[in-house]
mmCIF file of C-alpha atoms in Angstrom:
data_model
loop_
_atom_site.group_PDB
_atom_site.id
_atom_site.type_symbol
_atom_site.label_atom_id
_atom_site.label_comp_id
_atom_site.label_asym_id
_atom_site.label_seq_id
_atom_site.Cartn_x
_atom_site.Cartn_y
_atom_site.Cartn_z
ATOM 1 C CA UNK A 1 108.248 88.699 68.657
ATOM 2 C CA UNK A 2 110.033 85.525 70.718
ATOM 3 C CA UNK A 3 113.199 87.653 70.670
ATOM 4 C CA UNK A 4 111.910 90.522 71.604
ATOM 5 C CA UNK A 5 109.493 89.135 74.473
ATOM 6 C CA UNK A 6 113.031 87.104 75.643
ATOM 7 C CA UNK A 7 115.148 90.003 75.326
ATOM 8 C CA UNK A 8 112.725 92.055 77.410
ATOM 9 C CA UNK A 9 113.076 89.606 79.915
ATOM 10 C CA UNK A 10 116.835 90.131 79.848
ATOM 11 C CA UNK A 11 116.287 93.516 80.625
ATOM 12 C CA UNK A 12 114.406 93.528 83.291
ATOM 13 C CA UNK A 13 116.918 90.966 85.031
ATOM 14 C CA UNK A 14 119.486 93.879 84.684
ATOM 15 C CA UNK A 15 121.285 94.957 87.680
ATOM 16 C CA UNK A 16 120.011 92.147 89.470
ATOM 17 C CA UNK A 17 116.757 92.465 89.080
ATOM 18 C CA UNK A 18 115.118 88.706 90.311
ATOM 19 C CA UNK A 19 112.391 87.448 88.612
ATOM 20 C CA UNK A 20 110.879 83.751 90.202
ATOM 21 C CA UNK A 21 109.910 81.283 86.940
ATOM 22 C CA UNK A 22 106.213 82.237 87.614
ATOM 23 C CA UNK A 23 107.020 85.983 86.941
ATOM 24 C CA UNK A 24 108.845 85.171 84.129
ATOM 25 C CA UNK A 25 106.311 84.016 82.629
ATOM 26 C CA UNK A 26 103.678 86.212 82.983
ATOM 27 C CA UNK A 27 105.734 89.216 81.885
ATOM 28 C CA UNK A 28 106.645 86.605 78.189
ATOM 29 C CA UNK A 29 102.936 86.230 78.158
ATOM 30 C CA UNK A 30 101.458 89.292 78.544
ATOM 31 C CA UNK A 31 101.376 91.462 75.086
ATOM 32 C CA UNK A 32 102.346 94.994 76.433
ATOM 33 C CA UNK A 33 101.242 96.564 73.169
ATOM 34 C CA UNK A 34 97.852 95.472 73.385
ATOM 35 C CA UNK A 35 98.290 98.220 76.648
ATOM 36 C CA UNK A 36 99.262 101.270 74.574
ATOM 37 C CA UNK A 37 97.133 100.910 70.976
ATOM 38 C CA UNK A 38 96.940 104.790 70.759
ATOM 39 C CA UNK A 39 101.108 104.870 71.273
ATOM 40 C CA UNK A 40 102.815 106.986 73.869
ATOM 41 C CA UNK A 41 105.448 109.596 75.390
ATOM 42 C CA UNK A 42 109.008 108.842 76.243
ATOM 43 C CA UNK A 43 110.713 110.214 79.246
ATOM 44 C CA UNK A 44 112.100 112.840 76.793
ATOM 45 C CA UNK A 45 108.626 114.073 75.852
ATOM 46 C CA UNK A 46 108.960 112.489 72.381
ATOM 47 C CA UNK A 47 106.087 110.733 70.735
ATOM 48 C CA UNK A 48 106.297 106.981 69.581
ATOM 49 C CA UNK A 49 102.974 105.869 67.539
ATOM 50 C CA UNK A 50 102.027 102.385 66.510
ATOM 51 C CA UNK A 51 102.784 102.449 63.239
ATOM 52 C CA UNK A 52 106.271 103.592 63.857
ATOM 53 C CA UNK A 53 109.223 101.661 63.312
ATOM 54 C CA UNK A 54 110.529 101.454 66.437
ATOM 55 C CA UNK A 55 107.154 101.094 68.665
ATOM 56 C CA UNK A 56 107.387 97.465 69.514
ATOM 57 C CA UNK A 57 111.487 97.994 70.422
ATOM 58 C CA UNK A 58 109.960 101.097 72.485
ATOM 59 C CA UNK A 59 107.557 98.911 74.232
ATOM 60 C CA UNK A 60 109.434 96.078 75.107
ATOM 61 C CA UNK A 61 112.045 98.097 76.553
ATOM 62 C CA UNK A 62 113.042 98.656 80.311
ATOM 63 C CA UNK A 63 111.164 102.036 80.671
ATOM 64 C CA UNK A 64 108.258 103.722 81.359
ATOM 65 C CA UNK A 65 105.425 104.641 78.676
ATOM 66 C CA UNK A 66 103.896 107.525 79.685
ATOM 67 C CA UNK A 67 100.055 107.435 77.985
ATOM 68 C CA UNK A 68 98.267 110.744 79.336
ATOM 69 C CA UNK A 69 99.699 113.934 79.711
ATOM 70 C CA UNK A 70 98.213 117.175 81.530
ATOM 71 C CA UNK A 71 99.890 119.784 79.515
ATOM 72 C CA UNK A 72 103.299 118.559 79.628
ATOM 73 C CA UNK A 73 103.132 116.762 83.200
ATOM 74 C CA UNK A 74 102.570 113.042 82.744
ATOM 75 C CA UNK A 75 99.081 111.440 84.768
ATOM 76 C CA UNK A 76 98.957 108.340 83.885
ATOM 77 C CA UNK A 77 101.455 105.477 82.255
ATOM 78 C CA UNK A 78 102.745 101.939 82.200
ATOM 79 C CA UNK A 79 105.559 101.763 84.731
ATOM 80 C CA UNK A 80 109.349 100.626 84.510
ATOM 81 C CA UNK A 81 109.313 97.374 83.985
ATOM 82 C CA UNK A 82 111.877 96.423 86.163
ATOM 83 C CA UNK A 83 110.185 98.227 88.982
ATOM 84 C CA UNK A 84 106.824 96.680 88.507
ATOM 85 C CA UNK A 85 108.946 93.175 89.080
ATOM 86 C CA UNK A 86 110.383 94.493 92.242
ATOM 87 C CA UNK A 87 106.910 95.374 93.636
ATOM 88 C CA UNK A 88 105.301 92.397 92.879
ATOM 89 C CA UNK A 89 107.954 90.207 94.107
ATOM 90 C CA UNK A 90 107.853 92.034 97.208
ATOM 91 C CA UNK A 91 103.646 91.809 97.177
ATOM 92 C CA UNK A 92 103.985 87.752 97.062
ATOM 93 C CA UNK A 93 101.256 87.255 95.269
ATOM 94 C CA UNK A 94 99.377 83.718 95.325
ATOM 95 C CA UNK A 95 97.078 82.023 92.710
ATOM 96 C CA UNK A 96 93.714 82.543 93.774
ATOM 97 C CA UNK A 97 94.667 85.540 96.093
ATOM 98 C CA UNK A 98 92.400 89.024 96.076
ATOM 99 C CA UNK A 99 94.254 91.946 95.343
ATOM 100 C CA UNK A 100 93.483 95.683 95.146
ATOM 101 C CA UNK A 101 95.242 97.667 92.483
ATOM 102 C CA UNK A 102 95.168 101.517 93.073
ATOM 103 C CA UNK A 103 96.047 103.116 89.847
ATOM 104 C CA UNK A 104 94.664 100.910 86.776
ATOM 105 C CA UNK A 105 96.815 103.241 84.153
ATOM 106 C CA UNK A 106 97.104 101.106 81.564
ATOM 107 C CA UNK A 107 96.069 97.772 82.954
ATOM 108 C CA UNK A 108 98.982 95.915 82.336
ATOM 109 C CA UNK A 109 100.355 95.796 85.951
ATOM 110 C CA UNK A 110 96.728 94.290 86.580
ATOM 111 C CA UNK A 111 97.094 91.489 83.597
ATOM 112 C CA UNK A 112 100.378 90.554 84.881
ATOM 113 C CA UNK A 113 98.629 90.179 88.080
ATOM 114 C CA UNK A 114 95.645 88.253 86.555
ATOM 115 C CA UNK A 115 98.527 86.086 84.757
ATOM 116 C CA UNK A 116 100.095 84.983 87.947
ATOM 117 C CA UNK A 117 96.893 83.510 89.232
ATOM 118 C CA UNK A 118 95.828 86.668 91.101
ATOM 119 C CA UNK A 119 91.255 87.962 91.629
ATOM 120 C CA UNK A 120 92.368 91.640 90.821
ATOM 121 C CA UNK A 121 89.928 94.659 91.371
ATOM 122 C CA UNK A 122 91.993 97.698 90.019
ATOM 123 C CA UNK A 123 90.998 101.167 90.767
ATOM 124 C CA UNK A 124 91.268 104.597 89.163
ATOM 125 C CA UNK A 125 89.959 107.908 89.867
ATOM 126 C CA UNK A 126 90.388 108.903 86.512
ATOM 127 C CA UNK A 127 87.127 107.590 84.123
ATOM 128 C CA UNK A 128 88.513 107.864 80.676
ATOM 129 C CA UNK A 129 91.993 105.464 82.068
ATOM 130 C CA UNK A 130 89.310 103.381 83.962
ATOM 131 C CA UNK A 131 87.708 102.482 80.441
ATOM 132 C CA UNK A 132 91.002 102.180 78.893
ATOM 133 C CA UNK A 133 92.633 99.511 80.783
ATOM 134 C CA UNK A 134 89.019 97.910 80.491
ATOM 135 C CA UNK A 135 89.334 98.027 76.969
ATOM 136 C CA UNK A 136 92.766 97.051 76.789
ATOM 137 C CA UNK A 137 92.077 93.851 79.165
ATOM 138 C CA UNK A 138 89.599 92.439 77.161
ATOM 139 C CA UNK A 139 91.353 93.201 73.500
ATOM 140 C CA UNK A 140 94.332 91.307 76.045
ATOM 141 C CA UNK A 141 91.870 88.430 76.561
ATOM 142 C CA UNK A 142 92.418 88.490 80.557
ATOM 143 C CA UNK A 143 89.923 87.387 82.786
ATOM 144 C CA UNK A 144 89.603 87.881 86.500
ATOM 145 C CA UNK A 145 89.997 91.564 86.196
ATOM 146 C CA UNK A 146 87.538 93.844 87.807
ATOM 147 C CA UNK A 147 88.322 97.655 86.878
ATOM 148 C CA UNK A 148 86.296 100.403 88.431
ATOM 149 C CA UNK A 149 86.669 104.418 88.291
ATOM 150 C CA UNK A 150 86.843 105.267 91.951
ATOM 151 C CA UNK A 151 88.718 107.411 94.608
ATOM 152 C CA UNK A 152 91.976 105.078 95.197
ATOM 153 C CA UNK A 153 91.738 106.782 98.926
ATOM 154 C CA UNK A 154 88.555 105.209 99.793
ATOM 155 C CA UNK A 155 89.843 101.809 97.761
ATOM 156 C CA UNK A 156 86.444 101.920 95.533
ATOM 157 C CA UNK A 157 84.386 98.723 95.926
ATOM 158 C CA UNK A 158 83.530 96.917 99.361
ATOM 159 C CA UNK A 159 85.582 94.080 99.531
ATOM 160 C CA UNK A 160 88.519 92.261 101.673
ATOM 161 C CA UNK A 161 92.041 91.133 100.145
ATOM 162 C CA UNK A 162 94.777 89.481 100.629
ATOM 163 C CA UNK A 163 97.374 91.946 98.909
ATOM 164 C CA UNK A 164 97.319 96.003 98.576
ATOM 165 C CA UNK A 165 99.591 97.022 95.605
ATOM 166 C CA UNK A 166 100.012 101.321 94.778
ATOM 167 C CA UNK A 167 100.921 102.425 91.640
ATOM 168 C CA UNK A 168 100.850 106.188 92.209
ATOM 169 C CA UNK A 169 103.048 108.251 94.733
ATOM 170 C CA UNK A 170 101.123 108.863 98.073
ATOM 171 C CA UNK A 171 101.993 111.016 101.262
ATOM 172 C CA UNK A 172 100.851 107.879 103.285
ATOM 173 C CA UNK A 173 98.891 104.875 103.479
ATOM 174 C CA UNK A 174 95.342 105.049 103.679
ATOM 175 C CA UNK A 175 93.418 103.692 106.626
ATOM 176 C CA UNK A 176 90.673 102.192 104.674
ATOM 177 C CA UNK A 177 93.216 100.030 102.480
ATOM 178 C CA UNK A 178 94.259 98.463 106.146
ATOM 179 C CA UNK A 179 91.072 97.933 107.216
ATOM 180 C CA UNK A 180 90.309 96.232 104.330
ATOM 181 C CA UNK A 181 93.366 93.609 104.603
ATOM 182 C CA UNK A 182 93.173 90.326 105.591
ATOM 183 C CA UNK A 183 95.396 88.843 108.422
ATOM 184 C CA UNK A 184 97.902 87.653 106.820
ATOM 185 C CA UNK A 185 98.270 90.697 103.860
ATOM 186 C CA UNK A 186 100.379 92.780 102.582
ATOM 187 C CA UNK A 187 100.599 96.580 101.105
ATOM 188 C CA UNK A 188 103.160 97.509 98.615
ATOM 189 C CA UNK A 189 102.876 101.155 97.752
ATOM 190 C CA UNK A 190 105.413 103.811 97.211
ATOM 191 C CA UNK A 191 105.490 106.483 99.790
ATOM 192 C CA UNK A 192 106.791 110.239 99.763
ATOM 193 C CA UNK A 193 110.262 110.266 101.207
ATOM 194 C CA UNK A 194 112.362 113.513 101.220
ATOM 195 C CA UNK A 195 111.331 114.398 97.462
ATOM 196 C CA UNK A 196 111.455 110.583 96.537
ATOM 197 C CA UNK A 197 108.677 107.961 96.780
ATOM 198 C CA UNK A 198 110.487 105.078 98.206
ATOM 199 C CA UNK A 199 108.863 101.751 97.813
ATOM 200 C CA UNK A 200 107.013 100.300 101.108
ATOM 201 C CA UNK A 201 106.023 96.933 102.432
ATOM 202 C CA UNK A 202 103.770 96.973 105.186
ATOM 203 C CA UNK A 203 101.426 94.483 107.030
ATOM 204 C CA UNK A 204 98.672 94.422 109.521
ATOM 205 C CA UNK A 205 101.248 95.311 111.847
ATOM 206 C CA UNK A 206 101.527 98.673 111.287
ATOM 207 C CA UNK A 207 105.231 97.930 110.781
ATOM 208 C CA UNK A 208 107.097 98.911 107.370
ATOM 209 C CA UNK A 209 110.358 98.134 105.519
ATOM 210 C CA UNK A 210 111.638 99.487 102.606
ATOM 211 C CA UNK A 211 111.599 97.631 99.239
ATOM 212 C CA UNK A 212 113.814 99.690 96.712
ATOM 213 C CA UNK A 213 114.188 103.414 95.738
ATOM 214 C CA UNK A 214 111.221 104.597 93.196
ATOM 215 C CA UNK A 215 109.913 107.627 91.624
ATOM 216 C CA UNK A 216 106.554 107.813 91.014
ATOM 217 C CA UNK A 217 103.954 110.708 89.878
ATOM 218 C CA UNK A 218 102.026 112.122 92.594
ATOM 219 C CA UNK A 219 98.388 111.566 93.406
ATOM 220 C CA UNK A 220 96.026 114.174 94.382
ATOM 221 C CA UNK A 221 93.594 114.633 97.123
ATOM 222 C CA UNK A 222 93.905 113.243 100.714
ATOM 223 C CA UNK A 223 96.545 110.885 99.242
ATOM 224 C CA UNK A 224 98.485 113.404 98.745
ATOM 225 C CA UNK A 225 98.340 115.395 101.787
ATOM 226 C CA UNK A 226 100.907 117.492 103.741
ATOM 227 C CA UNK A 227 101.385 116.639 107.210
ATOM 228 C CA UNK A 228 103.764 117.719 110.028
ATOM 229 C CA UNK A 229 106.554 115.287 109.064
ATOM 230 C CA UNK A 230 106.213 115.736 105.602
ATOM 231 C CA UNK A 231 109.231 116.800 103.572
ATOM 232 C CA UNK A 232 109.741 120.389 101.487
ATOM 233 C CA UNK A 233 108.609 120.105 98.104
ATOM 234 C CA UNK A 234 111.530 120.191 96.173
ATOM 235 C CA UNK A 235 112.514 123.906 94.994
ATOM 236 C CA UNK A 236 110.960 124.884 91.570
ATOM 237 C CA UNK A 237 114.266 126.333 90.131
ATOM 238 C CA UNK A 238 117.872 125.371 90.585
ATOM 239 C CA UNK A 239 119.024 126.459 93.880
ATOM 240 C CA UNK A 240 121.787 129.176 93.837
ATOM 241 C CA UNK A 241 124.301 130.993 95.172
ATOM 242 C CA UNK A 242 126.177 127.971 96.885
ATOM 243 C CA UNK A 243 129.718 128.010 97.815
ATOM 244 C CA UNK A 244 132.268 124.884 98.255
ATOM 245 C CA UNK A 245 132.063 124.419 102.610
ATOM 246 C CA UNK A 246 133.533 120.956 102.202
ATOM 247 C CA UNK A 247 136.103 119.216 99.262
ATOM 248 C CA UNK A 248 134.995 115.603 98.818
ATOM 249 C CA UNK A 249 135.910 113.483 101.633
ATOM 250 C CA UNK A 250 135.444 109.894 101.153
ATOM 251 C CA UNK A 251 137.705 108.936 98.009
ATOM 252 C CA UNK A 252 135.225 107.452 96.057
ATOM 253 C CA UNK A 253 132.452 108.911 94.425
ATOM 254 C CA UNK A 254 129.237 107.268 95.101
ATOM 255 C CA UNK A 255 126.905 105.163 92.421
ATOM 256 C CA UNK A 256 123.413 106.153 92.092
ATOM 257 C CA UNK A 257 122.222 103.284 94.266
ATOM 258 C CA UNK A 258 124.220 103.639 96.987
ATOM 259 C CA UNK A 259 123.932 107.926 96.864
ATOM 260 C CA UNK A 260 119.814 106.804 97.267
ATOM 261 C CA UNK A 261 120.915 104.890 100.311
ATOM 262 C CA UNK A 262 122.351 108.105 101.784
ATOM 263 C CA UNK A 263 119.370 110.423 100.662
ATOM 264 C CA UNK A 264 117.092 108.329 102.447
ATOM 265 C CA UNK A 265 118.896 108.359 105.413
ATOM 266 C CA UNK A 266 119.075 111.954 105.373
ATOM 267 C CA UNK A 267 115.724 112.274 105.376
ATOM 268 C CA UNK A 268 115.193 109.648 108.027
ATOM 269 C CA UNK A 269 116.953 111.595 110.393
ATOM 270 C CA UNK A 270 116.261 115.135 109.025
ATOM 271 C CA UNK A 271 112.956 116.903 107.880
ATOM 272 C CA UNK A 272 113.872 119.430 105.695
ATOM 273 C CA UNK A 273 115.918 116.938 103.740
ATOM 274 C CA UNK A 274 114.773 116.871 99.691
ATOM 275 C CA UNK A 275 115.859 117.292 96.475
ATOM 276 C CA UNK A 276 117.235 119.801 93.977
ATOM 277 C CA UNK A 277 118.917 120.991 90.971
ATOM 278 C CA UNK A 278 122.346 122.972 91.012
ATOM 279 C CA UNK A 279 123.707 124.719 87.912
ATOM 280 C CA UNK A 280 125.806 122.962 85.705
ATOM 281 C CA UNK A 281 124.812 119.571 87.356
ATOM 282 C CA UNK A 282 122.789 117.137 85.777
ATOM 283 C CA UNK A 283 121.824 115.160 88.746
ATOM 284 C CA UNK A 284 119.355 116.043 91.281
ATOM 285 C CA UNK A 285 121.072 116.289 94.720
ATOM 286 C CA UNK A 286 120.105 115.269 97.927
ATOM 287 C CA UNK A 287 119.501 118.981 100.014
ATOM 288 C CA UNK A 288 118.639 120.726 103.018
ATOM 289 C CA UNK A 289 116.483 123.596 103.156
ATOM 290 C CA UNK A 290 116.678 126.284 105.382
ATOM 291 C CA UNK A 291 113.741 127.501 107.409
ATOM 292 C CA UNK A 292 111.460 129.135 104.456
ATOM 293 C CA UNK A 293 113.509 127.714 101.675
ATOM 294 C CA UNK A 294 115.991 130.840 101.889
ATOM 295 C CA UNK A 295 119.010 129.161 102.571
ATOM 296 C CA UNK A 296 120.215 125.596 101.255
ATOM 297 C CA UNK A 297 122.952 122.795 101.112
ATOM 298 C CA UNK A 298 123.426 120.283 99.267
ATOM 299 C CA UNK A 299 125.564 117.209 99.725
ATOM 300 C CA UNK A 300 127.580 115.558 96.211
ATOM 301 C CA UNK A 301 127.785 111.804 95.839
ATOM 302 C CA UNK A 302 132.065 112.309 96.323
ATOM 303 C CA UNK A 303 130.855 113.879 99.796
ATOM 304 C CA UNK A 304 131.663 117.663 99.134
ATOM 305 C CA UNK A 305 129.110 119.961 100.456
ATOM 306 C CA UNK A 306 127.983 123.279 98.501
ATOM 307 C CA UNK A 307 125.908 126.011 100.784
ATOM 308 C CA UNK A 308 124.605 128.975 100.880
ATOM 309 C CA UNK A 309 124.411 129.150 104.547
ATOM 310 C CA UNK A 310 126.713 127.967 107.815
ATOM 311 C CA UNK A 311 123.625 126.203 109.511
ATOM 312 C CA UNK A 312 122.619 124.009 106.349
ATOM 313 C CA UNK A 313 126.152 122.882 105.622
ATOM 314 C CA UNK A 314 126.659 121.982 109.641
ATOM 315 C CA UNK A 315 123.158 119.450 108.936
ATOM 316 C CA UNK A 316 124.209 118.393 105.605
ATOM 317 C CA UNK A 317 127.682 117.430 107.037
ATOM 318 C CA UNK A 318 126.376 116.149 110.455
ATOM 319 C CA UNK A 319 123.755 114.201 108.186
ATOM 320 C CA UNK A 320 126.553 112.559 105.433
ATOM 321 C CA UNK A 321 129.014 111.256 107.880
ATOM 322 C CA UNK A 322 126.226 109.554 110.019
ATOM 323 C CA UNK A 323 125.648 107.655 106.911
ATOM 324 C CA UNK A 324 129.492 107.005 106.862
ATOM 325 C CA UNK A 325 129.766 106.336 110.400
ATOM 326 C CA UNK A 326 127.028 103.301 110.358
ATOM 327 C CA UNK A 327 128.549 101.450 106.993
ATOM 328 C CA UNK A 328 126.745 103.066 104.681
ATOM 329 C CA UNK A 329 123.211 101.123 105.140
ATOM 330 C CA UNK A 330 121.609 100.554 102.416
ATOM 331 C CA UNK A 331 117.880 101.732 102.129
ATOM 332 C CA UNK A 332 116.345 98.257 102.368
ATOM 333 C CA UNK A 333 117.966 98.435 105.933
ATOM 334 C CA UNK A 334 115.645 100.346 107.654
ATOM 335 C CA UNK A 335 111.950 100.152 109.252
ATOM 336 C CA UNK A 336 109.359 102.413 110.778
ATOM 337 C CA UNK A 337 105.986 102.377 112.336
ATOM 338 C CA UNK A 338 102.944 103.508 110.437
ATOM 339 C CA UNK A 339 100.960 105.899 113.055
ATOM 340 C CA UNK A 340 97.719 108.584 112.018
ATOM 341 C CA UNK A 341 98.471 112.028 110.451
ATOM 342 C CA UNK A 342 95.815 113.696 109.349
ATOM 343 C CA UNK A 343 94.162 110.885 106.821
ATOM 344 C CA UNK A 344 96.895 109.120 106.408
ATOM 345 C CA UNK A 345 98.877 106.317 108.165
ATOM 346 C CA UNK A 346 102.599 107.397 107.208
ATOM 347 C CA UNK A 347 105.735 106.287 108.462
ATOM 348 C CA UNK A 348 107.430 107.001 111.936
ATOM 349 C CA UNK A 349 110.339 106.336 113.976
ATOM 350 C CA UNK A 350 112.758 105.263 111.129
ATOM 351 C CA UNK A 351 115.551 102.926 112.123
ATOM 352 C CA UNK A 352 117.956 100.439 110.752
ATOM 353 C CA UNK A 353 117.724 96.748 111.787
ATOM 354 C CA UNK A 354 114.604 94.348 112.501
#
């Protein structure tokens, strides 16, 4: 189990991935498969059970373990690994520190939270995942973890904190998790982004930065609601009847990183920017929608442009070489004000610099 725990570690480090000593330590300490005792669902859909060979290789890898499933769309999990390190570097978390988890899934984010030295409250809306991760905590044997089934919008329980961290896609922040933060605090929470949910830091402030790209599954209610920036939902079927406007133009085909970089830009600067599917393409692609979804063009990571219409390849074009124009900046690059829409406080005025 040494190995295993210390080879975990080593994969979560991958691609950069910085974990401080204190981090470290709480992800070698924490027993992840005390967090899924009934098993669960890969990425592909396939089931991996306890008593199966490979469960504990399964759990201790790099990837998400998907735990409850509505039909064949996944509700509720235990996150990347590697992207639960990112956030909660980013969150800064102190020993003796309050902090409000919304989304309890499987508890485990909220023991590794507990490990570090952390008063967690963790919130779901869902009752049977509430009593879960309840369960799971105590078989665990963490203390200083409060979990409660209650609307993540409204932040459940009365209470102040020092840190904010989401674990569930939302269209925006919600005012009562600011009003609940002390001076000083900090939100992490991923945030809808042109078909994306782009990891967010934000303060008291009002002002956000960008932490890394993420996907996330979506929560319902109001924090999920549409508003008038919001993004098209990405088109339920592959989009078709594109032509070649543009042959790739920049010599190099771009990683997925850096093509993330460019997506978000996109959708910075553009609102119908999302994503889709093309045939014969394995890779979603960053694209523009027409006005009522008719018409569409998408731009390739070697900076060809496929369209079905004159008007989405001029934006998808205009949009790409922007990107170009400024150096390429990265996603972490940019910042925005939070401002009111509808229940939400969501992001506004996008730009790149301090």
């Amino acid at each position: 189990m040494e190995d295993a725990r210390r080879h975990y570690l080593d994969l979560i480090r991958h691609d950069g991935v910085r974990l401080s000593p204190a981090l470290a330590r709480a992800f070698a300490a924490v027993a992840r498969e005390v967090f899924v005792p009934d098993g669960f669902h890969r990425r592909d859909g396939s089931r991996v059970l306890p008593a199966d060979p490979e469960f504990l290789r399964s759990v201790y890898s790099n990837d998400v373990l998907v735990t409850k499933l509505n039909g064949r769309q996944p509700i509720s999990s235990s996150s990347q690994p590697s992207l639960m390190a990112i956030m909660l570097e980013a969150l800064d978390v102190r020993p003796g520190q309050r902090v409000l988890e919304i989304g309890a899934g499987t508890g485990y984010n909220a023991a590794l939270l507990a490990t570090l030295g952390a008063d967690v409250t963790t919130v779901d809306v869902q009752g049977d995942v509430a009593d879960r991760a309840r369960a799971a905590l105590a078989r665990a044997g963490i203390t200083g973890v409060r979990v409660e089934a209650a609307d993540g919008y409204t932040g459940g329980p009365d209470g102040e904190y020092d840190r904010i961290i989401v674990t569930v896609g939302v269209a925006g922040i919600s005012p009562f998790w600011t009003e609940r933060l002390l001076p000083g605090g900090r939100i992490v929470a991923p945030v809808e982004h042109a078909g994306m949910h782009p990891v967010l830091a934000a303060g008291v402030s009002g002002e956000a930065s960008v932490v890394c790209p993420a996907g996330f599954m979506s929560a319902a209610g109001p924090l999920a609601a549409r508003h008038e920036g919001s993004h098209p939902q990405p088109p339920a079927g592959p989009l078709t009847g594109l032509e070649e406007v543009s042959r790739p133009r920049w010599g190099v085909s771009l990683e997925a990183l850096a093509y993330r970089d460019l997506w978000f830009a996109a959708g910075a600067w553009h609102r119908r920017v999302t994503y889709a599917s093309v045939p014969g393409r394995e890779q979603s692609l960053l694209a523009v929608l027409g006005d009522g979804d008719r018409h569409a063009a998408v731009v390739l990571p070697d900076g060809g442009v496929l369209a079905s219409s004159d008007r989405c390849a001029a934006v998808a074009l205009a949009l790409a070489d922007r990107w170009w124009s400024l150096g390429r900046p990265p996603m972490s690059a940019w910042r925005a004000t939070l401002a009111q829409a509808g229940p939400l406080l969501v992001p506004r005025d996008w730009r790149i610099g301090p």
